[in-house]
Short mmCIF file of C-alpha atoms in Angstrom, two decimals:
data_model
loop_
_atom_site.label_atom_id
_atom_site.label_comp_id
_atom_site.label_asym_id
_atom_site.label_seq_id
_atom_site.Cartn_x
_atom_site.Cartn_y
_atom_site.Cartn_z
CA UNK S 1 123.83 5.94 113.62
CA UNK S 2 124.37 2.21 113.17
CA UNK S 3 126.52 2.48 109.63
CA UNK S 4 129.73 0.78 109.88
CA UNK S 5 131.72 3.57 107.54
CA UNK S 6 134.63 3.81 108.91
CA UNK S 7 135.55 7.59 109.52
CA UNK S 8 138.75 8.99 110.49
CA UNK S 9 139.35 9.88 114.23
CA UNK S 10 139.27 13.99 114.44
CA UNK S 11 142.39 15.93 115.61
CA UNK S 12 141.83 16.89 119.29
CA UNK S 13 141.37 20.70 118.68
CA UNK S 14 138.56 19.85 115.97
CA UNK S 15 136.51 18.32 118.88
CA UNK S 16 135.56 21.75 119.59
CA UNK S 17 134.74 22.98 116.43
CA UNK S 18 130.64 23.51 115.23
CA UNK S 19 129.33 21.74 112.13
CA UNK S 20 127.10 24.71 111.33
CA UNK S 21 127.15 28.57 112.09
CA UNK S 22 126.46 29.16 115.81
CA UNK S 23 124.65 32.83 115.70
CA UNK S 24 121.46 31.57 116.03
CA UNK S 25 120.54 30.04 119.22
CA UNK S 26 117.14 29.28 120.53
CA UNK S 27 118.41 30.64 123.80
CA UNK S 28 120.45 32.17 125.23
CA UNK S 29 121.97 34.17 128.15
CA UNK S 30 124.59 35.86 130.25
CA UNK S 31 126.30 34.47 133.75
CA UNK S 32 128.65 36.61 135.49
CA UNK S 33 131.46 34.10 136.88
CA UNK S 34 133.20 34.51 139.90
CA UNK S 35 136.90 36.16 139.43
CA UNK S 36 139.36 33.38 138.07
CA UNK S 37 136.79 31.39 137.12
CA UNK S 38 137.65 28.10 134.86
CA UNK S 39 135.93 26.50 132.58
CA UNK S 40 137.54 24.01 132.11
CA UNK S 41 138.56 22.73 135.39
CA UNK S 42 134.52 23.02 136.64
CA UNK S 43 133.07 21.48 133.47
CA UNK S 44 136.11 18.55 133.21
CA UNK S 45 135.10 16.29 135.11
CA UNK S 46 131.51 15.60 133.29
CA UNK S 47 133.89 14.70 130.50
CA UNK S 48 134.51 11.33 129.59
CA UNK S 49 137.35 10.68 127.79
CA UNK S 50 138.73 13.25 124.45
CA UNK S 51 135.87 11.59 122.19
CA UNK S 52 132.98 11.79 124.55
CA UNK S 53 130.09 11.89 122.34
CA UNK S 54 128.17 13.88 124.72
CA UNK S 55 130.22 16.48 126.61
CA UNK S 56 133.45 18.42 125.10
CA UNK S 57 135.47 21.05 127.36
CA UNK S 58 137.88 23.34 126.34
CA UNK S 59 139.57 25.95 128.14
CA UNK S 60 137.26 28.81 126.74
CA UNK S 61 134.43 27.04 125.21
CA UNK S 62 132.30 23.73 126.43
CA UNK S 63 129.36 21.83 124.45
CA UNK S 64 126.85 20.31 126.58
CA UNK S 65 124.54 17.70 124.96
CA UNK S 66 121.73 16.30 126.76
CA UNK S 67 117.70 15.69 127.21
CA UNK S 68 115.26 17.96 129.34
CA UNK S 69 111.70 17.82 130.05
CA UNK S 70 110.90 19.78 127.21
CA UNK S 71 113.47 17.79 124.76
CA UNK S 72 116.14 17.31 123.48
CA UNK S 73 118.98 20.50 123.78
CA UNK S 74 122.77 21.15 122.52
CA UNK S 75 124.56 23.95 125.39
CA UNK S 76 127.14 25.94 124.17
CA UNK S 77 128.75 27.78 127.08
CA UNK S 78 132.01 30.35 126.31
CA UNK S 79 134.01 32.56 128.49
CA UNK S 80 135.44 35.95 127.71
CA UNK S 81 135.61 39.00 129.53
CA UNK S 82 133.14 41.57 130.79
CA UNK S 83 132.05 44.09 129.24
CA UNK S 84 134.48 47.25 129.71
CA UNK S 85 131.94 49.23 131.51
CA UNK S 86 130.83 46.68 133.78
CA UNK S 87 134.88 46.01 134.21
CA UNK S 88 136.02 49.42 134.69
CA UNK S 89 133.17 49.43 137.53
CA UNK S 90 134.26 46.46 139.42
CA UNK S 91 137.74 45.72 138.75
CA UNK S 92 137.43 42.33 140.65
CA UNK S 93 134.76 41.05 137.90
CA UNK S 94 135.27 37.50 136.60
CA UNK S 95 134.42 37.01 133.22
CA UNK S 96 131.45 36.62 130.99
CA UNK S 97 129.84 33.32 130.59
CA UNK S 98 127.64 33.02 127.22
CA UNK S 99 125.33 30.40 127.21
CA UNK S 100 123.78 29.52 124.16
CA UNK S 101 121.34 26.69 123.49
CA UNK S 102 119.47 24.73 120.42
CA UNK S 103 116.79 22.42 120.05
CA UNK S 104 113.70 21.77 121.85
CA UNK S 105 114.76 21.78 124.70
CA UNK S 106 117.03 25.18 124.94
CA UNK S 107 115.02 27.25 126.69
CA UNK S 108 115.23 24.54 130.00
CA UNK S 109 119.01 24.23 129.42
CA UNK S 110 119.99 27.73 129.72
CA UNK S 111 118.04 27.75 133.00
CA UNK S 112 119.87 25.36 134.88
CA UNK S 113 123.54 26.81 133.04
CA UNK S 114 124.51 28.63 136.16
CA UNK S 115 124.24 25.71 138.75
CA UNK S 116 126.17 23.79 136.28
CA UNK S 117 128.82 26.08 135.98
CA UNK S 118 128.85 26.01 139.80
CA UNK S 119 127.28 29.20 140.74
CA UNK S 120 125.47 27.02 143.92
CA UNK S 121 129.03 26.20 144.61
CA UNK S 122 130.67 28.40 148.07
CA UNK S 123 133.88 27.60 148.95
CA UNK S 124 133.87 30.31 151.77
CA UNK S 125 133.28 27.62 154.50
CA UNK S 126 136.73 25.80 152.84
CA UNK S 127 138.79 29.08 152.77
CA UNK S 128 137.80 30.16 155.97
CA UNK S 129 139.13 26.66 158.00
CA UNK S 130 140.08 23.63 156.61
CA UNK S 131 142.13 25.06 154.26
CA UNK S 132 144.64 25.78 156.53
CA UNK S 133 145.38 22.50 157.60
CA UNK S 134 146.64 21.60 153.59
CA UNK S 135 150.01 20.92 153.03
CA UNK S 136 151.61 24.19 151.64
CA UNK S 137 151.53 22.89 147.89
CA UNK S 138 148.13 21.65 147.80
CA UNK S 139 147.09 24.61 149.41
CA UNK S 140 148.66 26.69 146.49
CA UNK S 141 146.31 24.66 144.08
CA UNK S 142 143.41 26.38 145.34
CA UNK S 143 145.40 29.88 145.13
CA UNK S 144 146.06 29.03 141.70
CA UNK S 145 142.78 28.16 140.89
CA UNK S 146 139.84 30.08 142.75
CA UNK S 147 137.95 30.15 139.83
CA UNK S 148 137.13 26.13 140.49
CA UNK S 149 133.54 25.37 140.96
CA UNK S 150 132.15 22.36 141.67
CA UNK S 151 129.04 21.78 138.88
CA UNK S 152 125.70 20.66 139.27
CA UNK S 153 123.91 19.60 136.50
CA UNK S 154 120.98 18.08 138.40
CA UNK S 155 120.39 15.16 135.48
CA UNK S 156 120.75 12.07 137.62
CA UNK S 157 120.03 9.38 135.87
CA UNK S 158 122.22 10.95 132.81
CA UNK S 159 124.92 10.76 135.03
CA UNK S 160 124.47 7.21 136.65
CA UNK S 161 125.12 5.38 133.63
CA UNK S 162 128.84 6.52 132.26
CA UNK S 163 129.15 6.13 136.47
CA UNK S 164 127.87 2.59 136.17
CA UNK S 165 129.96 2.01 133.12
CA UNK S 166 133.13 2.50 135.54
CA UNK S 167 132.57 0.22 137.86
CA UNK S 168 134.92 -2.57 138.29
CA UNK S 169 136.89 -2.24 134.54
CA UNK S 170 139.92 0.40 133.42
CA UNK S 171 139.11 3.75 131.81
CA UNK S 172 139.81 2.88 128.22
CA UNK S 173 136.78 0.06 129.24
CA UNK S 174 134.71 2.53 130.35
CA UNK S 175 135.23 4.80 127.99
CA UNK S 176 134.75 2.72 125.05
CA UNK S 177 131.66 1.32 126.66
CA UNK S 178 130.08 5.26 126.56
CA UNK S 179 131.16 5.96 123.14
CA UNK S 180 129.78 2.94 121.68
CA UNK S 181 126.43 3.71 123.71
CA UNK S 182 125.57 6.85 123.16
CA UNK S 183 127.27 7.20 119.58
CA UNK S 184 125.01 4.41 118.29
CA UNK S 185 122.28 4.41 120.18
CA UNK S 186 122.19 8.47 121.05
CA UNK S 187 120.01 10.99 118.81
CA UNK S 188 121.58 13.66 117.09
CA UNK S 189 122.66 16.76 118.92
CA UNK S 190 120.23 19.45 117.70
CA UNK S 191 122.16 23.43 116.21
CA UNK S 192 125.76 23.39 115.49
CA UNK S 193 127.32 20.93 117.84
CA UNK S 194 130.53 19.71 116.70
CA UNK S 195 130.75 16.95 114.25
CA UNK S 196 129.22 12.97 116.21
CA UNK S 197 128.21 14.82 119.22
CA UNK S 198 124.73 13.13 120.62
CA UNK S 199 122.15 12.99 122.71
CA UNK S 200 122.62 9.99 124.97
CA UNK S 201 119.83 7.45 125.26
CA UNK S 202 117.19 7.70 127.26
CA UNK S 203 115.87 5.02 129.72
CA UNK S 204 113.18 3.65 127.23
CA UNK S 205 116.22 3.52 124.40
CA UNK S 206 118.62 1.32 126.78
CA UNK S 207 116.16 -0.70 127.72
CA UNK S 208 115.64 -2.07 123.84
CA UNK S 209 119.14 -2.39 123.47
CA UNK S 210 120.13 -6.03 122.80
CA UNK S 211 122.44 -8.15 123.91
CA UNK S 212 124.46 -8.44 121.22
CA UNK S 213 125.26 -4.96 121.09
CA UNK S 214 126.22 -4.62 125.49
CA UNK S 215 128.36 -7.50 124.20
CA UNK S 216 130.19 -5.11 121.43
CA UNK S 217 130.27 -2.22 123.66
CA UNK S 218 132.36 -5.06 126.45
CA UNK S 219 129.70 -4.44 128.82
CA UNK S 220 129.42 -7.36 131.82
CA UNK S 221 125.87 -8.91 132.43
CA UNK S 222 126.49 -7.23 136.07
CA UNK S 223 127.00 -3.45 134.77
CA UNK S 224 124.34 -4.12 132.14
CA UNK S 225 121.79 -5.42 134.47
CA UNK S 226 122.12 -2.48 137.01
CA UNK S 227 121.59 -0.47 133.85
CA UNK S 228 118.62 -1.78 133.09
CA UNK S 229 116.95 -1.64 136.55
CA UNK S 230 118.24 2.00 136.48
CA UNK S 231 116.34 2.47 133.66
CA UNK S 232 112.61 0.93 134.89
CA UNK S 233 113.55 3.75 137.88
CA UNK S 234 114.49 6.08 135.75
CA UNK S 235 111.48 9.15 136.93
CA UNK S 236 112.10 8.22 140.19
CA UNK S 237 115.91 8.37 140.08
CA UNK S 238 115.80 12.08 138.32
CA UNK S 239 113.60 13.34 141.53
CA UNK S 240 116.37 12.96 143.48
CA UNK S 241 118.31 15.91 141.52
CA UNK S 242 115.51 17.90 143.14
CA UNK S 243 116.82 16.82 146.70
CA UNK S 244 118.89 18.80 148.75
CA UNK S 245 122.29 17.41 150.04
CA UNK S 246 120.52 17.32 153.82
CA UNK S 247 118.22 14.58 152.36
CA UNK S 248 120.59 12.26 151.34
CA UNK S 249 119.96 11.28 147.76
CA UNK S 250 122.88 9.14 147.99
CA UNK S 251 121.39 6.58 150.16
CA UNK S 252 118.00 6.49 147.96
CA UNK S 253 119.89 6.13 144.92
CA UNK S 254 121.66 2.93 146.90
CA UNK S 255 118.65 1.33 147.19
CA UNK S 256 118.71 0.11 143.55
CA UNK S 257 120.44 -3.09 143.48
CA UNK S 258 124.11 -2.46 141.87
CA UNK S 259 124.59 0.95 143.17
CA UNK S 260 126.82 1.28 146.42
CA UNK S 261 128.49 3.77 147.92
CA UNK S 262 131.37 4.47 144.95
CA UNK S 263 128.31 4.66 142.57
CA UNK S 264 126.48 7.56 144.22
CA UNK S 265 129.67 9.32 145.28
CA UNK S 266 130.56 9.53 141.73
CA UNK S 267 127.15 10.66 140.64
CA UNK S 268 126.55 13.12 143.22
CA UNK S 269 129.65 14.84 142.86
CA UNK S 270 128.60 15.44 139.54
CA UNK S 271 124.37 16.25 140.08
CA UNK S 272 124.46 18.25 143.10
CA UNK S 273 128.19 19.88 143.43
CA UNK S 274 128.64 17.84 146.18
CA UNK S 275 131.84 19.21 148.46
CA UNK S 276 131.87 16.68 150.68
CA UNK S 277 131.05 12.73 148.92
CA UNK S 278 134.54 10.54 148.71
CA UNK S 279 134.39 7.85 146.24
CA UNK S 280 135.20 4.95 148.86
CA UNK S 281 135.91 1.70 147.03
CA UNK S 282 137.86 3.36 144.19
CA UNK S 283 140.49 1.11 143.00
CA UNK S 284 143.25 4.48 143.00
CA UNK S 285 141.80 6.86 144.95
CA UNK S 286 142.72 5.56 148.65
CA UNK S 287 146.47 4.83 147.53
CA UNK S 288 146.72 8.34 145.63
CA UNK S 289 145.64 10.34 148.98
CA UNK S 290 147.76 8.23 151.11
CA UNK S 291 150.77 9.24 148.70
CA UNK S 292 149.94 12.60 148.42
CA UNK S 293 149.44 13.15 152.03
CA UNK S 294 151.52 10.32 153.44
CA UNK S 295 154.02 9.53 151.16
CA UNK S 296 152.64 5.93 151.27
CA UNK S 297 149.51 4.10 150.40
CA UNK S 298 146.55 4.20 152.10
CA UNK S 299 143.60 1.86 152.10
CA UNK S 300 139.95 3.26 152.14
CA UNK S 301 140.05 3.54 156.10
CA UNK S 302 142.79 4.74 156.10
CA UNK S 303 141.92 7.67 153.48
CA UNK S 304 139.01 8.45 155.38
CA UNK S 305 141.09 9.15 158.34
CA UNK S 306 143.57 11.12 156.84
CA UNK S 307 140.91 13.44 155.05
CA UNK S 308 138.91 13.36 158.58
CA UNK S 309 139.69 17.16 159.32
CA UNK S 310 138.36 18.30 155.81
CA UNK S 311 135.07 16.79 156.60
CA UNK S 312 132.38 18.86 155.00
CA UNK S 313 135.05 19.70 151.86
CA UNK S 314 136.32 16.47 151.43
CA UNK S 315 135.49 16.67 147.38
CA UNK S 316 137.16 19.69 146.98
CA UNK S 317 140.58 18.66 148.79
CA UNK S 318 140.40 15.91 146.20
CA UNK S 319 139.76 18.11 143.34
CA UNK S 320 142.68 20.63 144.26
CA UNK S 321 144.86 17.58 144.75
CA UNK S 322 144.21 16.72 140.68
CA UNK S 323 144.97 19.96 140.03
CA UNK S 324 148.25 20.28 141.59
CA UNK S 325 149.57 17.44 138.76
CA UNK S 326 151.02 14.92 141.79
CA UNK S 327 151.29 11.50 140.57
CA UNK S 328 151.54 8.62 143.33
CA UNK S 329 154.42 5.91 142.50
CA UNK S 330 153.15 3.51 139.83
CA UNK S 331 154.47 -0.36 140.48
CA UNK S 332 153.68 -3.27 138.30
CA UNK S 333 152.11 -3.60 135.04
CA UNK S 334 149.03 -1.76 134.24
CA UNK S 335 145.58 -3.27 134.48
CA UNK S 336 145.16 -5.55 131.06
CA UNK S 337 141.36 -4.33 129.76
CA UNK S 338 138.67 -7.38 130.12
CA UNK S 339 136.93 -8.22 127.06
CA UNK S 340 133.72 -9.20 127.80
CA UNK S 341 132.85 -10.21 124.18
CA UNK S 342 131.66 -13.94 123.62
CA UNK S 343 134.24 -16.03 121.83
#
């Protein structure tokens, strides 16, 4: 994992492709999705960047690769239709959801594949009120889309850390910052995954990391530190993906110095599908709503008030908003990535 051959950078629709035959998982199963259902727009936003080492989503077909109790595991999930019996029976049906799995872990990955794939997820409280109230065209976004679940993959402290990574820098930052992490410091996804896919480290593997190497990945002593205390609470934080919603993991997870209220919105819209956490503090978010709702910008109190009569489904107003394709008015240069790197 630490050579420095340099490879060449794979085409985007080779990110998808297995190394190895995939007919032979250690487990596997069947989840019937809801009609419409996407793949791509549920599973997308666990995706960091085209090259993430650990997560790839396509429209038909996503590869999960992460650690479980039991070990490590490589998810294959794939949509296709139902079978024509079941389809001719219930015209309405969604399609198929295979979910394959490899490695030690397997067995625990395909049981928590449907409340990833959203299947905790019930928009019937949205559709039935504050829906509504949407402006006509983001209102169409969820007509367009009623497939769109919001996932849960219960993995908390998994999650944290890309979340961590984004605090405070650009995208490409963060990005590079996971890729460099988990690609060289990960374990090898176990079955067929596609080609550098890896099992992120663990809390005892970031915690031997040295300094030299947060310095090539351009992480800050601040990100890097609330990493690292993460890390000593790692068995703790993963209990909270155990919580319900009503017992407010958000504010436990706060109580590790580093992690405020952007931090755990992030992470819990991600570990427990959660339809109602805003990520206040985000250096776009509070300008985009404003635009989109507005036609101006809009600071953080400002957002808050304007997504007031959502409460409850505040998440997903902000999720069919991204997948209407509006773009707020850009001014100025864009933000120059900080390298963190000593001289």
């Amino acid at each position: 994992m630490t050579s420095s051959t340099r490879r060449a950078p794979l085409a985007g629709a080779d990110l998808l492709v297995p190394t190895g035959p995939v007919d032979a998982p250690d487990a596997e199963a069947r989840w019937d999705a809801p009609p419409g259902f996407e793949l791509r727009s549920t599973l997308g936003v666990l995706q960091r960047g085209t090259h993430d080492p650990c997560t790839r989503v396509g429209a038909d077909r996503a590869w999960l690769c992460f650690a479980t109790e039991d070990g490590p595991a490589t998810l294959l999930a794939t949509t296709g239709p139902a079978p024509a019996g079941e389809t001719a029976d219930h015209p309405a049906a969604g399609p198929a959801v295979r979910l394959r799995a490899w490695g030690p872990g397997a067995a625990s990955a395909i049981a928590t594949g449907p409340a990833l794939l959203g299947a905790g997820d019930d928009w019937s409280g949205f559709d039935a009120g504050p829906r509504a109230l949407l402006p006509g065209w983001i209102a169409e976004a969820r007509r367009r889309h009623p497939g769109l679940r919001l996932p849960s993959t219960g993995r908390v402290f998994d999650v944290l850390v890309p979340v961590v990574l984004e605090q405070k820098v650009t995208t490409i930052e963060a990005r590079h910052a996971w890729r460099y992490l988990a690609s060289r410091f990960g374990e090898p996804a176990p079955g067929p995954a596609p080609a550098r896919m890896a099992i992120a480290p663990g809390p005892h593997r970031l915690r031997r990391i040295g300094g030299w190497d947060w310095h090539g990945a351009r992480v800050d002593d601040s990100r890097r530190r609330t990493i690292l205390r993460a890390a000593e609470a790692a068995s703790g934080i993963n209990r909270l993906g155990a919580l319900a919603l009503g017992e407010d993991p958000g504010r436990k997870l706060q109580s590790i110095p580093g992690i405020g209220p952007w931090t755990a919105a992030e992470t819990l819209q991600r570990t427990h599908g959660h339809p109602d956490a805003v990520s206040v503090g985000d250096f776009h978010l509070a300008s985009y709503i404003g635009h989109a709702l507005t036609g101006r910008a809009a600071d953080d109190a400002g957002m808050l008030e304007l997504l007031a009569p959502y409460a409850g489904h505040r998440q997903r107003v902000v999720r069919l908003l991204g997948l209407t394709g509006f773009r707020k008015p850009a001014f100025g240069p864009r933000l120059a990535p900080l390298d963190h790197r000593g001289r």
